GROMACS .gro file of C-alpha atoms in nm:
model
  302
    1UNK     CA    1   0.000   0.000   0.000
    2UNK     CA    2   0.117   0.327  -0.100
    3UNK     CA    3   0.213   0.529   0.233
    4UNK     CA    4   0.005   0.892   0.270
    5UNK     CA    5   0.005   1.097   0.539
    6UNK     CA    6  -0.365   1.155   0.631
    7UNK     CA    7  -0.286   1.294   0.991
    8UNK     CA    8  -0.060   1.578   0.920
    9UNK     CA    9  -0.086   1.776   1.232
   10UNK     CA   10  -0.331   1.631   1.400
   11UNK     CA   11  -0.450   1.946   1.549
   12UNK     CA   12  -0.157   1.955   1.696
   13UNK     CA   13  -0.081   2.292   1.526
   14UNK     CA   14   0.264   2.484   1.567
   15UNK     CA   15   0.244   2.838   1.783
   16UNK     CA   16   0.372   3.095   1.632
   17UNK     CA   17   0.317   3.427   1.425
   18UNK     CA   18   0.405   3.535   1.124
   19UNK     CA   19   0.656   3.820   1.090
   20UNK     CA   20   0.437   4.103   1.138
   21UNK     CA   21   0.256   3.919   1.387
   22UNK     CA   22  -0.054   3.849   1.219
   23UNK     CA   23  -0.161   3.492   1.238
   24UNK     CA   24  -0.260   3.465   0.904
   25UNK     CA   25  -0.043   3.476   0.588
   26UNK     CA   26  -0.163   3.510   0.209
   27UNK     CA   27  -0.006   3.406  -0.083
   28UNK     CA   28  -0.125   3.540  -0.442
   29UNK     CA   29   0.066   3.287  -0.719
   30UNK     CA   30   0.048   3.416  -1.118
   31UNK     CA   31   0.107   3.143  -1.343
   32UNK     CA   32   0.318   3.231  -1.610
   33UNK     CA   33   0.254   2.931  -1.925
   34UNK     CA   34   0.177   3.073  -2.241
   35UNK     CA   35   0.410   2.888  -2.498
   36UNK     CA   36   0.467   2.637  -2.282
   37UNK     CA   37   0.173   2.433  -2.354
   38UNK     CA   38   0.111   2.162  -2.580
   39UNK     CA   39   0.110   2.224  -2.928
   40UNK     CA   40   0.091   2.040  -3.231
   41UNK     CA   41   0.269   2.375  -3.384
   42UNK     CA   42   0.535   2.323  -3.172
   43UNK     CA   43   0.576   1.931  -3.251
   44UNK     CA   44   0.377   1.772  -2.992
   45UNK     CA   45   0.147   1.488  -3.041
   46UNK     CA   46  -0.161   1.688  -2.954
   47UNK     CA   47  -0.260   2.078  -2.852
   48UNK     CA   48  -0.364   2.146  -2.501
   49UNK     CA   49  -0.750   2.060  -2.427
   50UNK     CA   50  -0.792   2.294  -2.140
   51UNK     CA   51  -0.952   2.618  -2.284
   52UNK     CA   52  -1.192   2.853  -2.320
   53UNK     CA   53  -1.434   2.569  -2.543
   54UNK     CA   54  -1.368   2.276  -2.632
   55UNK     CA   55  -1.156   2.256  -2.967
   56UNK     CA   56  -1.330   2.121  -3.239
   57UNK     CA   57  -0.959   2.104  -3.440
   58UNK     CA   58  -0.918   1.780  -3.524
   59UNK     CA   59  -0.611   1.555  -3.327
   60UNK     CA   60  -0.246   1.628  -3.518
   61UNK     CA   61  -0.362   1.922  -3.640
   62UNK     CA   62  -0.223   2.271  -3.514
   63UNK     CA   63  -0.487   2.488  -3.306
   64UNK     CA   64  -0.446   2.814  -3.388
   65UNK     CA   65  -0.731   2.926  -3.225
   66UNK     CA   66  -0.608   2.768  -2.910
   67UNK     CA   67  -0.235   2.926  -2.925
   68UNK     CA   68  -0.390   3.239  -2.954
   69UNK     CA   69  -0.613   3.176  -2.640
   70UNK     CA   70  -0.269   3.153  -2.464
   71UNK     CA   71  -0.119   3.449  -2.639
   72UNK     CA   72  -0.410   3.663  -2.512
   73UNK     CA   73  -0.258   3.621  -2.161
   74UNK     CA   74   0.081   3.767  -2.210
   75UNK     CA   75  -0.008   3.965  -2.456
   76UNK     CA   76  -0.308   4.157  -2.310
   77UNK     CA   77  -0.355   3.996  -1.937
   78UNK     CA   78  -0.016   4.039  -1.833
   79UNK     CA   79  -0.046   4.422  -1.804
   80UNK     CA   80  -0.391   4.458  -1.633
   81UNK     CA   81  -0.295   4.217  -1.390
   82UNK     CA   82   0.033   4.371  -1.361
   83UNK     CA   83  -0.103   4.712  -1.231
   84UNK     CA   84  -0.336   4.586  -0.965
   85UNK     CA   85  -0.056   4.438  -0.832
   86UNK     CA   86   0.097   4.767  -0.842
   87UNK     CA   87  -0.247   4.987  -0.745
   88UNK     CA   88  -0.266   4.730  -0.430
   89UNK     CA   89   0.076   4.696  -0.342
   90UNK     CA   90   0.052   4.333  -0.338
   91UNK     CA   91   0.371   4.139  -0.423
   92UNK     CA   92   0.292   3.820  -0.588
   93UNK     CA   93   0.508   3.470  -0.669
   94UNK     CA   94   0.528   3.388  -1.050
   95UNK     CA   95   0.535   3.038  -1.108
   96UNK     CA   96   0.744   3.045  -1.456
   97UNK     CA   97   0.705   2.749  -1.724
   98UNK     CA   98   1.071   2.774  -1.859
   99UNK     CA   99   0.962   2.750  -2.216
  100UNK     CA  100   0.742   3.036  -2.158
  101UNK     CA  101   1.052   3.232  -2.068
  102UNK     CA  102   1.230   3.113  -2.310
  103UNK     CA  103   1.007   3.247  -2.584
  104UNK     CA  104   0.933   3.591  -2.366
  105UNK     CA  105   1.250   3.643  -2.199
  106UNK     CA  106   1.133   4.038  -2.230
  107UNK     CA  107   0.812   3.960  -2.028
  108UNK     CA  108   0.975   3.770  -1.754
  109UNK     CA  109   1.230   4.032  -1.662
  110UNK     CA  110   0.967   4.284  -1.690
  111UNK     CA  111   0.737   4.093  -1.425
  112UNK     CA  112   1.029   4.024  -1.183
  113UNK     CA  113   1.152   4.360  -1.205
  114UNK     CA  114   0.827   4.528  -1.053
  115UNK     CA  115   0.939   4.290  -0.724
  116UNK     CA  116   0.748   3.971  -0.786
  117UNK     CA  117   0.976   3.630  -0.692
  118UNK     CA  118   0.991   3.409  -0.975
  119UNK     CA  119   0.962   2.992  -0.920
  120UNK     CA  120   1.025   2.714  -1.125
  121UNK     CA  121   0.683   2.592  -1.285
  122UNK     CA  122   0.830   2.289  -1.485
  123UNK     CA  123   1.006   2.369  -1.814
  124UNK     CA  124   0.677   2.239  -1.998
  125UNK     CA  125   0.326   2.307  -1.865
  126UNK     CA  126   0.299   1.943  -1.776
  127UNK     CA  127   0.262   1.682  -1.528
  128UNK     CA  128   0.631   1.594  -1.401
  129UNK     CA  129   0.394   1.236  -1.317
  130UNK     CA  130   0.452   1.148  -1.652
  131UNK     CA  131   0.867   1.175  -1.678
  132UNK     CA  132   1.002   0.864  -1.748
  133UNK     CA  133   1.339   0.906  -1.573
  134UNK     CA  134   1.495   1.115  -1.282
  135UNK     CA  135   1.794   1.217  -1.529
  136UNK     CA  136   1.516   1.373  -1.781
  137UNK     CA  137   1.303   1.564  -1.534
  138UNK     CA  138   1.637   1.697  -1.327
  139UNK     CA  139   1.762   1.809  -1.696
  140UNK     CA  140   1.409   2.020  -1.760
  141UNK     CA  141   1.433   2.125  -1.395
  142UNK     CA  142   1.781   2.242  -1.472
  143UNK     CA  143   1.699   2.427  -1.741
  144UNK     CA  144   1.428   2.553  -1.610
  145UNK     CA  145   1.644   2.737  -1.350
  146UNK     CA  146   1.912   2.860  -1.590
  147UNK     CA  147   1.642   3.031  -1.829
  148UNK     CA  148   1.442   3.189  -1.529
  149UNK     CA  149   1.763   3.311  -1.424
  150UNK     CA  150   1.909   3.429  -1.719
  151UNK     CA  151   1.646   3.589  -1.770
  152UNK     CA  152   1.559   3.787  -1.474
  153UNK     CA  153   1.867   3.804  -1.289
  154UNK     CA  154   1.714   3.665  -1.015
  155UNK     CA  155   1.723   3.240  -0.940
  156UNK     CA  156   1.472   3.091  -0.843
  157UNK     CA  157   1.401   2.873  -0.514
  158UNK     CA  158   1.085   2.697  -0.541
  159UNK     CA  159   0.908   2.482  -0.709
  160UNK     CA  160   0.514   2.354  -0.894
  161UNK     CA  161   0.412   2.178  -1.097
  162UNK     CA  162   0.114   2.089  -1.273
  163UNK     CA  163  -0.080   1.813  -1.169
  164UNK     CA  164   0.181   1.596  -0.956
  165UNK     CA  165   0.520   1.524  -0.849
  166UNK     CA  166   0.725   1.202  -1.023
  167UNK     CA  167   0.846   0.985  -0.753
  168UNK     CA  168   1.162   1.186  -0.773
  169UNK     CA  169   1.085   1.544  -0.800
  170UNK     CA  170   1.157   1.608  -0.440
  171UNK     CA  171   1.489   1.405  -0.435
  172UNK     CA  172   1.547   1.631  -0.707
  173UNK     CA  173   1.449   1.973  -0.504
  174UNK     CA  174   1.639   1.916  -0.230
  175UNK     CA  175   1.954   1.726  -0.373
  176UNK     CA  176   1.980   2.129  -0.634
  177UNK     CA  177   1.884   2.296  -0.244
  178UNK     CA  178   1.560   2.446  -0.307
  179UNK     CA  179   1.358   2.592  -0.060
  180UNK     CA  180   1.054   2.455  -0.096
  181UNK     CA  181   0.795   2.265  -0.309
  182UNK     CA  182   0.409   2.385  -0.367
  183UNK     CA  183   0.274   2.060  -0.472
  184UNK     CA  184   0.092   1.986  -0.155
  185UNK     CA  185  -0.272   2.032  -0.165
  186UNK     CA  186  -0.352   1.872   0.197
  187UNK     CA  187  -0.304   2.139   0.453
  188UNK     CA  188  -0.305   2.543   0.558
  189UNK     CA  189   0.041   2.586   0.681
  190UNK     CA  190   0.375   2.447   0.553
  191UNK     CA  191   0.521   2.098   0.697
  192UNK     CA  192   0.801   1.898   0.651
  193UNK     CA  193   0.885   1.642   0.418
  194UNK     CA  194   1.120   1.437   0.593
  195UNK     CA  195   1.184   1.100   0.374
  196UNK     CA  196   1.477   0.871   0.467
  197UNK     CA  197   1.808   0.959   0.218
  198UNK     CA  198   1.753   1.327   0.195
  199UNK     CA  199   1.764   1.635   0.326
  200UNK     CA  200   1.430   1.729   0.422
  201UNK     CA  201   1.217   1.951   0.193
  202UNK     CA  202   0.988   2.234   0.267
  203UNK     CA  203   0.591   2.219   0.181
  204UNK     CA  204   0.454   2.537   0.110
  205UNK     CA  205   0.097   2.427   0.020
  206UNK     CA  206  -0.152   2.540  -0.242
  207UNK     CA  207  -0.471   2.538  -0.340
  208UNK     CA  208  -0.708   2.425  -0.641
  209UNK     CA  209  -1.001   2.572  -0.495
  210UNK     CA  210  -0.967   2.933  -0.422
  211UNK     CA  211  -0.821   2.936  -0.806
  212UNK     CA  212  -0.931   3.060  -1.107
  213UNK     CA  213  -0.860   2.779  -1.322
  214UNK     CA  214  -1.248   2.721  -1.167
  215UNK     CA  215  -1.357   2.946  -1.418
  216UNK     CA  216  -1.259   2.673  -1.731
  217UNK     CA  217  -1.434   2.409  -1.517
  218UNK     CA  218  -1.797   2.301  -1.505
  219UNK     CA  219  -1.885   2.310  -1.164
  220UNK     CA  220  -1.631   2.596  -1.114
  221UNK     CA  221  -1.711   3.022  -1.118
  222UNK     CA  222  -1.890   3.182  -1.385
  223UNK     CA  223  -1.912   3.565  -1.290
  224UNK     CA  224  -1.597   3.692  -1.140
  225UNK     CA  225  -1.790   3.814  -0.823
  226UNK     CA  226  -1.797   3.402  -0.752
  227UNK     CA  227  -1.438   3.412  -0.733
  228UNK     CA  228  -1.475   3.717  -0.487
  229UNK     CA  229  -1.713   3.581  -0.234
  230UNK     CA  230  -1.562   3.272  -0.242
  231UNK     CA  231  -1.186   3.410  -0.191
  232UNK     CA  232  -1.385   3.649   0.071
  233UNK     CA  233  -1.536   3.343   0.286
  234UNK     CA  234  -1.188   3.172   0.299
  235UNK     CA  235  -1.027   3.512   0.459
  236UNK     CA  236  -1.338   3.541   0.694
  237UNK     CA  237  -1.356   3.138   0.788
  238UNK     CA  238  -0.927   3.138   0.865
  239UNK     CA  239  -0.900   3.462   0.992
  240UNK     CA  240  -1.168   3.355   1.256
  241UNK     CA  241  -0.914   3.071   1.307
  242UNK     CA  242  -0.647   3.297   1.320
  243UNK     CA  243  -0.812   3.472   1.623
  244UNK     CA  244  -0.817   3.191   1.827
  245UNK     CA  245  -0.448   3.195   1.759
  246UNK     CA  246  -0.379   2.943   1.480
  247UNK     CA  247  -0.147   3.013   1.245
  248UNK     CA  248  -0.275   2.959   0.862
  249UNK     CA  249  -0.196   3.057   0.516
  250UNK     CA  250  -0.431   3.138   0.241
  251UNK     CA  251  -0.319   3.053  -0.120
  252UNK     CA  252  -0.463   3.204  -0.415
  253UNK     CA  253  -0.359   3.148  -0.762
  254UNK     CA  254  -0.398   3.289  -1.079
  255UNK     CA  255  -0.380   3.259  -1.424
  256UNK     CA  256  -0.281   3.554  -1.725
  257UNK     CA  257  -0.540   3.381  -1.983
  258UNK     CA  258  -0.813   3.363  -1.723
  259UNK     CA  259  -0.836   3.627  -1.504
  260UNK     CA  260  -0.637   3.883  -1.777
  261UNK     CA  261  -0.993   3.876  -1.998
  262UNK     CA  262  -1.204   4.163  -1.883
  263UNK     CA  263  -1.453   4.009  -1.745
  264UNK     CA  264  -1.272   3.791  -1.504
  265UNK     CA  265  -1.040   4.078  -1.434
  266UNK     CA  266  -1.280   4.187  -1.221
  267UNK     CA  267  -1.221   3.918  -1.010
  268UNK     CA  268  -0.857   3.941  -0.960
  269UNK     CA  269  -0.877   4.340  -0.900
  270UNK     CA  270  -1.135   4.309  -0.661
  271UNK     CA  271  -0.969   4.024  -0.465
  272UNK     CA  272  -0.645   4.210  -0.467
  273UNK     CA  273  -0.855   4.559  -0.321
  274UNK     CA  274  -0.976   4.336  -0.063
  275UNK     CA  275  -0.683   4.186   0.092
  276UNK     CA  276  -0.537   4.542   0.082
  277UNK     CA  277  -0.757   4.618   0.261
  278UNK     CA  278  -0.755   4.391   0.548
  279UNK     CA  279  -0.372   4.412   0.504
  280UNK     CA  280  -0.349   4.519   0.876
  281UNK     CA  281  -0.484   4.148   0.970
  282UNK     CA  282  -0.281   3.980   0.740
  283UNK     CA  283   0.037   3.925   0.588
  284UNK     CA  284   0.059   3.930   0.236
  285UNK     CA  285   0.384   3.773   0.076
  286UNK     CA  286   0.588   3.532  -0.183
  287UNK     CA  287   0.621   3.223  -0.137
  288UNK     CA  288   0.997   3.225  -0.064
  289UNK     CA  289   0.878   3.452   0.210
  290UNK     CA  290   0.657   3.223   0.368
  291UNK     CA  291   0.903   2.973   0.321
  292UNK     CA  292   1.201   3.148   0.548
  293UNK     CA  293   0.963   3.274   0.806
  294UNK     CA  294   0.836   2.943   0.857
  295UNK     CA  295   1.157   2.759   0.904
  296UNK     CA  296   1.239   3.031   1.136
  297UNK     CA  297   0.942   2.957   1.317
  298UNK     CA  298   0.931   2.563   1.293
  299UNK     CA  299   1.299   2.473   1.224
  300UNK     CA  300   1.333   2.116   1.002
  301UNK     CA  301   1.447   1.901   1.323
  302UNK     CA  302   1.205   1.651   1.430
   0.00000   0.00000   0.00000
């Protein structure tokens, strides 16, 4: 039987605050992708599926329609979402697909340079499940790195992909010292990953619910208020946690193809007015934030 760690915790929660004091920490991720999708115009077997509609190009057959659906977020979405960031003074994480930078090196710096922390996102926008070998997912996790960084000027120090981890992506993490991993969906504050023959690794958890990749799903958001209230009841349900003096942390992620379209941009500038303005019971910050403050809090020995 495959071993999973259903207790976690056990309500057994660390004590402590986050830097400011504040109980409760937020984390806003952008997913950066576009061009690193699967495309039958860039050689691959098949085009991404995950869209706006559902393609009606045939299999083998390039999707222009669908490329362009991805261009829209970097070349349109980028910018709006962008200056709410700026308006709100909210610094986000970017979670870069290296092929993305590769193809928009421009972008990339641009993004960092505004003072958002860039993270490794998996050199495709793919499941790292699916890698064959170690030595082939450790080279796209290499390169990964080297674009991000030649890119930006800045390296970066954690890690997500999409869908799941191979059974060596961590071994990977912490053998190249990263500082943490996001692909942990089963708690509200970071944890250890402690397996036998290697250093431990940082989780810094995230979420598939209070994220806007809802909006492409069927029993998901349709008007970008959804995405508001439902962003709103998190803060109000762990902030009434928080109170009682238990440390969480909210995750919210986005996407430049989703939320960059008008309509949903509503969404993500509303959500970003409203944790400015409970930014006196919070604190808002990257990832690689989080990550420091918590191993300063709850240091990797057992």
């Amino acid at each position: 039987m495959t071993h999973r760690d259903l207790e976690g915790y056990a309500g057994a929660w660390p004590d402590f605050s986050w830097p400011n004091g504040r109980r409760l920490a937020v984390s806003v991720v952008i997913n950066f992708e576009e061009g690193a999708e699967l495309q039958v115009g860039d050689g691959d077997a098949r085009s991404e599926s995950t869209g706006e509609v559902i393609s009606v190009v045939p299999a083998g057959k390039r999707d222009q329609g669908q490329e362009q659906i991805f261009g829209y977020g970097t070349r349109a979405g980028l910018w709006r979402m962008l200056d709410a960031l700026d308006d709100s003074a909210i610094r986000a994480t970017i979670f870069f697909c290296g092929r993305a930078v590769e193809r928009s090196p421009a972008l990339a710096k641009a993004v960092v340079a505004r003072g958002h922390e860039p993270a490794v996102h998996g050199w495709r926008w793919r499941p790292h499940a699916d890698y064959e070998t170690a030595e082939a997912e450790a080279a796209d996790i290499d390169a990964c790195v080297a674009t991000i960084t030649a890119a930006t000027g800045v390296a970066p120090v954690g890690f997500f992909c999409r869908g799941g981890e191979s059974p060596w992506t961590r071994e990977i993490l912490a053998q190249r010292g990263f500082l943490y991993t996001s692909n942990g969906f089963d708690d509200d504050l970071p944890y250890w990953d402690r397996a036998p023959g290697r250093p431990p690794l940082l989780v810094v958890p995230y979420a598939l619910d209070s994220n806007d990749m809802k909006f492409f799903h069927p029993n998901g958001f349709v008007r970008a208020r959804e995405m508001v209230e439902y962003v709103t009841d998190a803060l109000d349900v762990l902030e009434a946690e928080a109170a009682r003096g238990l440390p969480r942390l909210l995750n919210l992620g986005f996407h430049l193809r989703i939320v960059g379209r008008p309509a949903r941009f509503a969404a993500f500038r509303d959500i970003m007015n409203l944790l400015a303005a409970r930014r006196d019971r919070l604190w808002i910050a990257g990832r690689a934030e989080i990550a420091r403050a918590f191993i300063a809090a709850v240091p990797e020995s057992p």
